[in-house]
Coordinates of C-alpha atoms and ligand atoms in Angstrom, one line a residue:
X1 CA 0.0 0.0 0.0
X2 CA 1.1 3.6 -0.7
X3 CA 0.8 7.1 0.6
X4 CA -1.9 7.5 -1.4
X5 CA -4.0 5.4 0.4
X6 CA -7.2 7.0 2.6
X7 CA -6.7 7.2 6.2
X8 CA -8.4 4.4 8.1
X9 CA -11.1 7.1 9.4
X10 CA -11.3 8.5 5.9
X11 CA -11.7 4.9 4.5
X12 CA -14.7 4.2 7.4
X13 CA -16.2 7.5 6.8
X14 CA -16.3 7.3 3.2
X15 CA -17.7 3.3 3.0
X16 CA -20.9 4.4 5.3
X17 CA -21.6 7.1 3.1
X18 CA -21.7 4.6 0.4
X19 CA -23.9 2.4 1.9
X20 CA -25.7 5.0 2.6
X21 CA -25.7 6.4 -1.0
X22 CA -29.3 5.2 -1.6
X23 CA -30.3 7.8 1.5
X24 CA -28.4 10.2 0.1
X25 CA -30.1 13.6 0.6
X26 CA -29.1 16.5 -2.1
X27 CA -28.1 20.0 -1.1
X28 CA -26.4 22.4 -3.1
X29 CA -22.0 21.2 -2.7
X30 CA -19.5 24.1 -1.8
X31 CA -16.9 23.6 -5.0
X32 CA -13.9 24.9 -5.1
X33 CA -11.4 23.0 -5.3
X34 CA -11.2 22.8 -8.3
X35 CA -7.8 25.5 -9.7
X36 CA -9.6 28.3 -11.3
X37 CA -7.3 28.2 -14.5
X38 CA -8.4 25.2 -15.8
X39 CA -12.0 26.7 -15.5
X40 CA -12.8 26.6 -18.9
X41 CA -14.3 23.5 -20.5
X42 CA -11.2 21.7 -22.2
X43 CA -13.9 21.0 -25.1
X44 CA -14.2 24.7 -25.5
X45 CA -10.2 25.3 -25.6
X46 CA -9.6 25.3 -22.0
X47 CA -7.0 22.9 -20.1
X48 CA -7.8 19.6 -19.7
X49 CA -8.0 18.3 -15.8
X50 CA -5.9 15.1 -16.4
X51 CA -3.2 14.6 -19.5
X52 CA -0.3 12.9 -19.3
X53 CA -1.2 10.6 -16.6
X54 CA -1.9 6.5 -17.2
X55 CA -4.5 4.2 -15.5
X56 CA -3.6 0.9 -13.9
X57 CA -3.6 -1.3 -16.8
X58 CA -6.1 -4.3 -17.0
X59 CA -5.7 -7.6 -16.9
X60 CA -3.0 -7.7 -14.0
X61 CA -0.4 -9.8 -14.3
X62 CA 3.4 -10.2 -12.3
X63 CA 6.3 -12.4 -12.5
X64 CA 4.0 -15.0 -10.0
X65 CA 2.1 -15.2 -12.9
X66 CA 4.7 -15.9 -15.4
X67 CA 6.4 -18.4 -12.7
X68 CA 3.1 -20.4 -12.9
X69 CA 2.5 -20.7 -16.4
X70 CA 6.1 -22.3 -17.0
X71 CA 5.8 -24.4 -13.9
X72 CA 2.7 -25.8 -15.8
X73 CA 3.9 -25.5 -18.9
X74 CA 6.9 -27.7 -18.1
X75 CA 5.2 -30.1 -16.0
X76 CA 3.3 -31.9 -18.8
X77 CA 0.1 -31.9 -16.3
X78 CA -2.5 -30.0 -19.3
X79 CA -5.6 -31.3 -18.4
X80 CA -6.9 -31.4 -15.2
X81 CA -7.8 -34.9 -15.2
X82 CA -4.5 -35.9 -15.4
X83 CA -3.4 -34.9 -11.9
X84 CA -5.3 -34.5 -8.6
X85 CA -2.7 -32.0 -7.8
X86 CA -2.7 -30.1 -11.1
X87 CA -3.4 -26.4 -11.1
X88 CA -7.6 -26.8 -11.7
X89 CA -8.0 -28.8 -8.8
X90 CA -5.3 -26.9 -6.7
X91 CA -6.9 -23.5 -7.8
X92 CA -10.9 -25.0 -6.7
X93 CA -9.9 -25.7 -3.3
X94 CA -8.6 -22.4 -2.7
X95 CA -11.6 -20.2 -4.7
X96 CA -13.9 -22.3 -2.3
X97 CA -11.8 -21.4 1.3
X98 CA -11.4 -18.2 -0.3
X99 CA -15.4 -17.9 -1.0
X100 CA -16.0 -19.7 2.4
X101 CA -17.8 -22.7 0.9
X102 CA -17.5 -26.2 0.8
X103 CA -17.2 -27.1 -2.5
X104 CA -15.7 -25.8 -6.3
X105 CA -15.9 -26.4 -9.8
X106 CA -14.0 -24.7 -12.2
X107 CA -14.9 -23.7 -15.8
X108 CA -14.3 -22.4 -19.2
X109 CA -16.4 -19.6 -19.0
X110 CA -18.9 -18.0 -16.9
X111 CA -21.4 -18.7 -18.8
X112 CA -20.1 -22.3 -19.0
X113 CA -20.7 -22.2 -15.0
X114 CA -24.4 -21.0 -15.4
X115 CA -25.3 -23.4 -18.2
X116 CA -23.6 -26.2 -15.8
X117 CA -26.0 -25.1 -13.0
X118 CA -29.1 -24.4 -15.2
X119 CA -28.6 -28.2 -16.5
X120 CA -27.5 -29.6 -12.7
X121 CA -30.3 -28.5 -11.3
X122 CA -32.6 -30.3 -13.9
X123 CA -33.8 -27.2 -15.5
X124 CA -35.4 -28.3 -18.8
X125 CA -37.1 -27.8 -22.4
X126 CA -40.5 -26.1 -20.9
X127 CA -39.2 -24.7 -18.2
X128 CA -38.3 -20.9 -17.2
X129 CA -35.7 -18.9 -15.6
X130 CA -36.8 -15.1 -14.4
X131 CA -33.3 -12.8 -14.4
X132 CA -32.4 -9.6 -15.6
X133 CA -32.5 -8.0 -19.2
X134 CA -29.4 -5.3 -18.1
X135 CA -26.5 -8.2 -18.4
X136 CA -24.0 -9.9 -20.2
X137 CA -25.6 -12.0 -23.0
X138 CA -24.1 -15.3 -21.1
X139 CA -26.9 -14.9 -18.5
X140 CA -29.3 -15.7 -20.7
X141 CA -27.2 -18.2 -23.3
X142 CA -27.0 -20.3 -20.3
X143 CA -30.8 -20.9 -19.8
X144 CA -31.6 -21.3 -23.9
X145 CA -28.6 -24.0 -23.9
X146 CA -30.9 -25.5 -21.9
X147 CA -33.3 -24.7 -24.3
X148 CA -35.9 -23.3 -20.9
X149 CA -37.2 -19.7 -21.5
X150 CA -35.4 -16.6 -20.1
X151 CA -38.1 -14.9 -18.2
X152 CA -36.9 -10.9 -18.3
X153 CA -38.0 -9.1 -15.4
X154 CA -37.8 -5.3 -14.9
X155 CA -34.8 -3.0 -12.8
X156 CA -34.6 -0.9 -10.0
X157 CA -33.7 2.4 -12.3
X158 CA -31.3 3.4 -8.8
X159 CA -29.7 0.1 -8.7
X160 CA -29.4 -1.0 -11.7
X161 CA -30.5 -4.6 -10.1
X162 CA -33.4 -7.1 -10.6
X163 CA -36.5 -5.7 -9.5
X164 CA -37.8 -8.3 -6.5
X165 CA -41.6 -7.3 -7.0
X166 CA -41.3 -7.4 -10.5
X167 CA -39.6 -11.4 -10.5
X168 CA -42.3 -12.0 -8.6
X169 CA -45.0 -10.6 -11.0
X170 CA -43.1 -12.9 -13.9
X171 CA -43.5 -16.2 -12.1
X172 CA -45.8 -18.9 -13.8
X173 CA -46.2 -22.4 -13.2
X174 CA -43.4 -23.0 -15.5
X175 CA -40.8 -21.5 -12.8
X176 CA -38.1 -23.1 -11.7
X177 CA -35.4 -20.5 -10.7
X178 CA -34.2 -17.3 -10.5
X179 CA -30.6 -16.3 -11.3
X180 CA -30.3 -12.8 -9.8
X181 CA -27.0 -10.9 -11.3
X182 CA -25.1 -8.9 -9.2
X183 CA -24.4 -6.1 -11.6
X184 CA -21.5 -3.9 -11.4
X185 CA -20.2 -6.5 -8.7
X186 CA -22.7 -4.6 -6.4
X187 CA -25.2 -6.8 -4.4
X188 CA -29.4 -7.8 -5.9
X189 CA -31.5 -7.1 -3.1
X190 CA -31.0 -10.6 -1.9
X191 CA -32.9 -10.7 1.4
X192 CA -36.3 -10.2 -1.1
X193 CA -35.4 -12.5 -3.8
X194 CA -34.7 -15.1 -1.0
X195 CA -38.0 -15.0 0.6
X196 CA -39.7 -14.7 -3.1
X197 CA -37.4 -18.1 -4.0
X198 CA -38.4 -19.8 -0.6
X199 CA -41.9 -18.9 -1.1
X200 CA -42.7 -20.3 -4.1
X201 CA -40.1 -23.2 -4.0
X202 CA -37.9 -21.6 -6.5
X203 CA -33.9 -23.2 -7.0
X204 CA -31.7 -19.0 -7.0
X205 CA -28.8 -19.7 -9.1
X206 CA -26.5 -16.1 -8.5
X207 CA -24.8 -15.1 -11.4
X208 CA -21.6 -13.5 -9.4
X209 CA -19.4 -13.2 -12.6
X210 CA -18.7 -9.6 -11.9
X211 CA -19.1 -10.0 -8.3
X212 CA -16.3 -11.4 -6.7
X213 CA -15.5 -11.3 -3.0
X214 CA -18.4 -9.3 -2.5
X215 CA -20.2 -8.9 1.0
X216 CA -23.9 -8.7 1.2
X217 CA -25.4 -9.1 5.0
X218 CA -22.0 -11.4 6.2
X219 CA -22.3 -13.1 3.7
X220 CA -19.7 -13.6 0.3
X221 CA -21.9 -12.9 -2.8
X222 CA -22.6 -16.5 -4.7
X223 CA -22.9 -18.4 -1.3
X224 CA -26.8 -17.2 -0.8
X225 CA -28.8 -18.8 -3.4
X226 CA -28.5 -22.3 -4.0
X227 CA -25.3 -22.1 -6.5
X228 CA -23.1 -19.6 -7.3
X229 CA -20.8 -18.3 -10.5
X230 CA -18.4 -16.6 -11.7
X231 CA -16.1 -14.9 -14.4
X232 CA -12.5 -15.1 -15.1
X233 CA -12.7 -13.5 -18.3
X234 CA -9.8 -10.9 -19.5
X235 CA -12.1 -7.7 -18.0
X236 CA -13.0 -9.8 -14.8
X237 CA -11.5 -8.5 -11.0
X238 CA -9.6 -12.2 -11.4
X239 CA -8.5 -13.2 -15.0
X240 CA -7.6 -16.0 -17.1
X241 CA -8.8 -14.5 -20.2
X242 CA -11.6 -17.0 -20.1
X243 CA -12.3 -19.0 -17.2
X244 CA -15.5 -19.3 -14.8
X245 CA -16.7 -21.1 -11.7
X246 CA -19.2 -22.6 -9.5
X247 CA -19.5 -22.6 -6.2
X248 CA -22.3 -24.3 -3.3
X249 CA -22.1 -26.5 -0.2
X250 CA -24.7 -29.0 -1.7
X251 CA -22.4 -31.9 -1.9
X252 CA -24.9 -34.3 -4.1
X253 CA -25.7 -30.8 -6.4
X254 CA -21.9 -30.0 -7.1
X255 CA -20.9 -33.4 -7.7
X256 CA -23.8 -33.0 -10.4
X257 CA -22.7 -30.1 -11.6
X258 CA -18.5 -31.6 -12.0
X259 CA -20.9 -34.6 -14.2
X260 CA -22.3 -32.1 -16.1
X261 CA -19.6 -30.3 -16.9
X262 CA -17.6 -33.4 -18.1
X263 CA -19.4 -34.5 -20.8
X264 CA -22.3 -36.1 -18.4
X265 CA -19.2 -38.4 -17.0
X266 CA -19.4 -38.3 -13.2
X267 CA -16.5 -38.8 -11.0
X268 CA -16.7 -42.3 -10.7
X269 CA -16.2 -42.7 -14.6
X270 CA -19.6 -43.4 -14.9
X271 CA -21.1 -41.6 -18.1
X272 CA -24.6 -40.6 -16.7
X273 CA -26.1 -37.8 -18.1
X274 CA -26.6 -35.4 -21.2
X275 CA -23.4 -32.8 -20.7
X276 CA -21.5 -30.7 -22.8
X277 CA -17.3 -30.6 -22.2
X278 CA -16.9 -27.9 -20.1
X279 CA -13.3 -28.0 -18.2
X280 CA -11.2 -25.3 -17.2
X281 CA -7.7 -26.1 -18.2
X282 CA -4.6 -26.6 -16.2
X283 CA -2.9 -23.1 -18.4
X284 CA -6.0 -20.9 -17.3
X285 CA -5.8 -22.3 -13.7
X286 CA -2.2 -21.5 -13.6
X287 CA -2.5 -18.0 -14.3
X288 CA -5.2 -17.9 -11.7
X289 CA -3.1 -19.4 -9.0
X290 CA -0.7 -16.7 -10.0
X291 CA -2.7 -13.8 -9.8
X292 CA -4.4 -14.9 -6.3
X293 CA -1.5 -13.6 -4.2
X294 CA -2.9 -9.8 -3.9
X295 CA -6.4 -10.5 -5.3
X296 CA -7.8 -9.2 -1.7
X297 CA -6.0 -6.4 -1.8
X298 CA -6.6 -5.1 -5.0
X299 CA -10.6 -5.5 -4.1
X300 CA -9.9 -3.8 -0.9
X301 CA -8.2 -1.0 -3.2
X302 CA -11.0 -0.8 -5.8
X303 CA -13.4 -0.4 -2.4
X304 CA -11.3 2.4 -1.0
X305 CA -11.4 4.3 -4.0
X306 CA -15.3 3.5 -4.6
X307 CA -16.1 4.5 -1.4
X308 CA -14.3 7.9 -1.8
X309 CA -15.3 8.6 -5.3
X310 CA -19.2 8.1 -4.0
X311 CA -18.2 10.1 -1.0
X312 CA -17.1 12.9 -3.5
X313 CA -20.0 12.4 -6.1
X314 CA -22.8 11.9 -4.2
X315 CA -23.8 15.9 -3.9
X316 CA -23.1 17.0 -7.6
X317 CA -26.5 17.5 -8.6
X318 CA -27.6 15.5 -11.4
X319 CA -25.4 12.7 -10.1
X320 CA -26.7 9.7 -8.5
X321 CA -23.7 7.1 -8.0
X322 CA -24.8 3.0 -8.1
X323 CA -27.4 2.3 -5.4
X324 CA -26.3 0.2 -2.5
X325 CA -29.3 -2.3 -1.1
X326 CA -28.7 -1.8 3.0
X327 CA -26.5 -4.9 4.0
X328 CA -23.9 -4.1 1.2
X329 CA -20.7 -4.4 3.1
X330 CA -18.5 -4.2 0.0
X331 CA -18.4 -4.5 -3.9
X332 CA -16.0 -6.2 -6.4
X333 CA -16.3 -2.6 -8.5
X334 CA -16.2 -4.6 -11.8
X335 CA -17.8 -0.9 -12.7
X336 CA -18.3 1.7 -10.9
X337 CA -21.6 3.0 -12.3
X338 CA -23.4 6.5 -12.0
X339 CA -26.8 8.1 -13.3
X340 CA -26.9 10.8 -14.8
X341 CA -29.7 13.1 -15.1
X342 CA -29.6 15.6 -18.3
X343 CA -32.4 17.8 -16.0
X344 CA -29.6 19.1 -14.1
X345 CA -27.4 19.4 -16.7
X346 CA -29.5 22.3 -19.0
X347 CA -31.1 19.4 -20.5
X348 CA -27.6 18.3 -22.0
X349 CA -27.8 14.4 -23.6
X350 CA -25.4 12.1 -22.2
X351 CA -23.5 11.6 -25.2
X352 CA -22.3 15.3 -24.5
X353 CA -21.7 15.0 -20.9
X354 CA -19.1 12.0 -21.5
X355 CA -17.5 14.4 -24.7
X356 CA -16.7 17.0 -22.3
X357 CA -15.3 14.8 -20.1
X358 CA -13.2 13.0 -22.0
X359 CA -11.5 16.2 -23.4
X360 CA -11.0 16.9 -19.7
X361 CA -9.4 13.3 -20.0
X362 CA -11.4 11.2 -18.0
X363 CA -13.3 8.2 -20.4
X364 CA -16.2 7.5 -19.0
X365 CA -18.7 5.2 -20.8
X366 CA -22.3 3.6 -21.4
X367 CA -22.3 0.2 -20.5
X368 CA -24.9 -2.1 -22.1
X369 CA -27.0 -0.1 -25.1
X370 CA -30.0 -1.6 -24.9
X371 CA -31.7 -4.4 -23.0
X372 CA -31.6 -8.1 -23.7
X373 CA -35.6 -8.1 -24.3
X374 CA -34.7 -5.6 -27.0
X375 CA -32.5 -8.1 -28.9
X376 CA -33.4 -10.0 -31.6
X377 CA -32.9 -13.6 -29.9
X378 CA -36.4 -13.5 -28.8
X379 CA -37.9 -13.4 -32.1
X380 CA -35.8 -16.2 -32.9
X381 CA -36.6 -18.5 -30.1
X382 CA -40.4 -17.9 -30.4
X383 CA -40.1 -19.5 -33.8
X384 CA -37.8 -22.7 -33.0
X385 CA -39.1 -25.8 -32.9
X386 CA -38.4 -27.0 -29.6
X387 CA -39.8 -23.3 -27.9
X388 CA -43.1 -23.8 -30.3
X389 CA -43.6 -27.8 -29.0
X390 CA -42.7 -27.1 -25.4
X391 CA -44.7 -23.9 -24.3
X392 CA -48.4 -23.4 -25.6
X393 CA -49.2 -21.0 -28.2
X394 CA -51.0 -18.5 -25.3
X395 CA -48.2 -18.2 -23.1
X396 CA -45.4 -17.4 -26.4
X397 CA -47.9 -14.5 -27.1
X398 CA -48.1 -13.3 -23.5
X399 CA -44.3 -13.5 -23.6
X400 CA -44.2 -11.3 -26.7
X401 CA -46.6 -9.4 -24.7
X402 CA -44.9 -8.9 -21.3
X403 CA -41.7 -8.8 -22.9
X404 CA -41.1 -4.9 -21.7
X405 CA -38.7 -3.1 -19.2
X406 CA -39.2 0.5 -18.9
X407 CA -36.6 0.8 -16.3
X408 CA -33.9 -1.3 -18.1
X409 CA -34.7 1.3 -21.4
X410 CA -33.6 4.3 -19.0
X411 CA -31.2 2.9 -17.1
X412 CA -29.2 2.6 -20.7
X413 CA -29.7 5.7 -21.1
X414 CA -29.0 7.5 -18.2
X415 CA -26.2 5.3 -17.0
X416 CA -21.9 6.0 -17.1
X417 CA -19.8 3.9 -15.7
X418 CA -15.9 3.5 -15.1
X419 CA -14.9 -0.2 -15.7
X420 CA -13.0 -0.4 -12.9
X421 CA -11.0 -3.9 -12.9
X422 CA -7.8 -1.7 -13.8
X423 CA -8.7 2.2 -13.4
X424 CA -10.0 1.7 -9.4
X425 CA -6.6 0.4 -8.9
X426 CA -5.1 4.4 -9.2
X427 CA -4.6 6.5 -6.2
X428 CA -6.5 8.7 -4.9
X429 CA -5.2 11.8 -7.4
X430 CA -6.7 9.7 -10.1
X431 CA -10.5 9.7 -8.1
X432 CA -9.9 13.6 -7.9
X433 CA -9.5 14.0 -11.0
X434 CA -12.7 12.3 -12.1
X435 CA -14.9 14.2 -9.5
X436 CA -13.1 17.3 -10.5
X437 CA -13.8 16.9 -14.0
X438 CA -17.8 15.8 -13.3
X439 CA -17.9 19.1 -11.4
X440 CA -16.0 21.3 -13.6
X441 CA -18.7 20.2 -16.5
X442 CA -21.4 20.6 -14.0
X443 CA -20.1 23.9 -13.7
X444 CA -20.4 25.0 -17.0
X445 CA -23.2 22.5 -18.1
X446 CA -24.6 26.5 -19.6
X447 CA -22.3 26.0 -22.6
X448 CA -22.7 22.2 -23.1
X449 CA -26.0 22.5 -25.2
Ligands
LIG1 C1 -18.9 -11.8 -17.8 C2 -20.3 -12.1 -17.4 C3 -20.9 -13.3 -17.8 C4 -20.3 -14.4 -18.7 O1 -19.1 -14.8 -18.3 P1 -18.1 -15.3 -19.4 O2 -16.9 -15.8 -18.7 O3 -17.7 -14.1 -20.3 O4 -18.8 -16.4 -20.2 C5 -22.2 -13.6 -17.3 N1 -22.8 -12.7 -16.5 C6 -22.3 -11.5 -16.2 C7 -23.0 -10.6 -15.3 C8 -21.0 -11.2 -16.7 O5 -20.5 -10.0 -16.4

């Protein structure tokens, strides 16, 4: 750690302000710190608040890393099933201490992980999954691999998370789970979907890939629902370039989901069920075992810097950073993710907000474009075979039907986001010189239009 680093009191102060974010009442902030010569928007001319200075670059990687990729390299142990002691089975028994559950199965892919878990849990042709339409396109590959519907239910526009009364509005008879995403790496509102899943006997399959180490009410994020997954992928808080994994204390369900994942061949060398080849191999495992010395620090860094960017954010009118569900005792910060609200910029789109930031050299982005029930995948499942035999003719029309997010379509709108895997790995300068930027076009948001 480096000088840089927040004060223990700072660091407190500034993580209960961000759980508190949601709470957050607005009053006009007292600016001024921002130096009066670069007062003129760097769009219009004027001097740019950040040049010359680099973010932490993204994927991480360090000499441990390049140690453990020869090591593997050299030991002829490629495939995990060669070795008990290979890097894949070495790296799932210290994800599941590290995750504080029982049991492990590594992955290609995330998505790999959540098809695994879709199929383990006997999720089939007929069936339906309720999760969210503001996601990576993996959530919902892994339920049509299964071939069962991907029910989309509506956000919380301040969250950016699953809607809890809205899942519960989506269920039918056809249920069988919900796989709530933790977006940003920031917690669902787990307590509700919970007591929705427990209530009408619903399996919760948590799609964790951006959300790992993450605390929600004591517990790590992935360990509440029934199974858990996760990410490795190149942009992922912990990467292998591609990679995922599953995680549950269910012995009998996670030795189903290992079957699965190898070709429907169980651990006793029995072939058993219907299962696509899904192993993580021993190279991606290695570079995982190399880049787990410092993965909890980096997380506590990211959370540091979160903390004090929503500390600093929080009163600049017109900006509303991620909302926290109460219980949220830390995020992975995959993204840090803000609202913004043209309103209080004199009606200014988005599209020129983030302009005139980047000239001030601080990139920040739209995340997702538009939702998943805006994509044409729904238009070509309704007209498969297998989605035309397996649900009626009434309930493909009310899908059509119901097939609407209003939230989702402004959250796309209205959301900008730093991905934050590499750039919440800066020091504290770097934060200032996002806030400073956001306030210096809030400033002169006059001249934007
Ligand atoms: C990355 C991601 C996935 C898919 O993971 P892959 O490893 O890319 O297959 C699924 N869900 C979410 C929320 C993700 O961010």
């Amino acid at each position: 750690m480096n000088k840089n680093n927040l004060t223990r009191r700072q660091f407190i102060a500034a993580a209960s302000a961000a759980s508190l974010a949601a709470a957050a009442s607005r009053k006009v902030p007292a600016y001024g710190n921002i130096s009066r010569k670069a007062s003129k928007l760097a769009i219009l001319g004027g001097e740019p608040i950040r040049r010359n200075k680099s973010w932490p670059r993204w994927p991480y990687w360090d000499e441990n890393v390049i140690d453990s990729i020869v090591k593997t390299t050299k030991s002829r142990i490629w495939c995990r099933i060669q070795s008990k002691s290979g890097t894949v089975p070495t790296f799932e028994k210290k994800f599941a201490k590290l995750m504080g559950t029982k049991f492990c199965v590594a992955t290609g892919s995330g998505t790999q992980a959540l098809h695994t878990c879709v199929e383990a849990l006997g999720i089939d042709a007929g069936d339906e999954v309720i999760t969210s339409p503001y996601t990576d396109p993996g959530t919902i590959a892994s339920i049509l691999s299964a071939r069962a519907l991907p029910v989309l239910a509506d956000l919380d526009r301040q969250s950016y998370q699953l809607d809890p009364d809205d899942v519960e509005r989506r269920i039918t008879e056809n249920t069988k789970a919900i796989m709530p995403v933790h977006m940003m790496g920031q917690p669902c509102h787990m307590q509700k979907i919970m007591a929705i899943a427990n209530k009408h006997n619903l399996k919760v399959i948590e799609d964790a890939c951006q959300a790992h180490l993450a605390v929600y009410q004591g517990k790590k994020l992935g360990t509440i629902g029934h199974l858990g997954c996760f990410s490795f992928q190149a942009s992922k808080t912990i990467a292998c370039g591609e990679g995922g994994a599953i995680i549950g204390n269910d012995e009998e369900l996670m030795d189903k989901c290992y079957t699965v994942h190898n070709h429907g061949t169980s651990r006793r060398g029995r072939t058993e069920v219907a299962g696509p080849k899904y192993r993580m191999n021993e190279f991606e495992a290695a570079v995982l075992l190399g880049q787990l010395p410092g993965f909890e620090e980096r997380f506590a860094r990211r959370n540091e810097n979160a903390a004090y960017l929503t500390f600093r954010l929080r009163d600049i009118p017109g900006i509303f950073p991620q909302k926290l569900y109460e219980g949220t005792t830390s995020g992975s910060y995959y993204i840090y993710a803000m609202t913004y609200r043209k309103e209080y910029f004199n009606d200014a789109d988005r599209s020129k907000f983030l302009k005139a930031l980047r000239a001030e050299g601080i990139s920040l982005s739209p995340y997702i474009g538009q939702g998943l029930h805006k994509e044409p995948w729904t238009e070509h499942i309704l007209n498969s075979k297998v989605y035309q035999k397996m649900f009626s003719r009434k309930r493909l029309q009310r899908y059509r039907e119901e097939n609407r997010c209003p939230n989702c379509d402004k959250v796309c709108q209205e959301m900008a986001m730093i991905w934050a895997s590499g750039p919440l790995l800066g020091t504290k300068e770097d934060m200032d010189d996002v806030v400073n930027a956001i306030v210096k076009v809030y400033e002169n948001r006059n001249k934007l239009a």
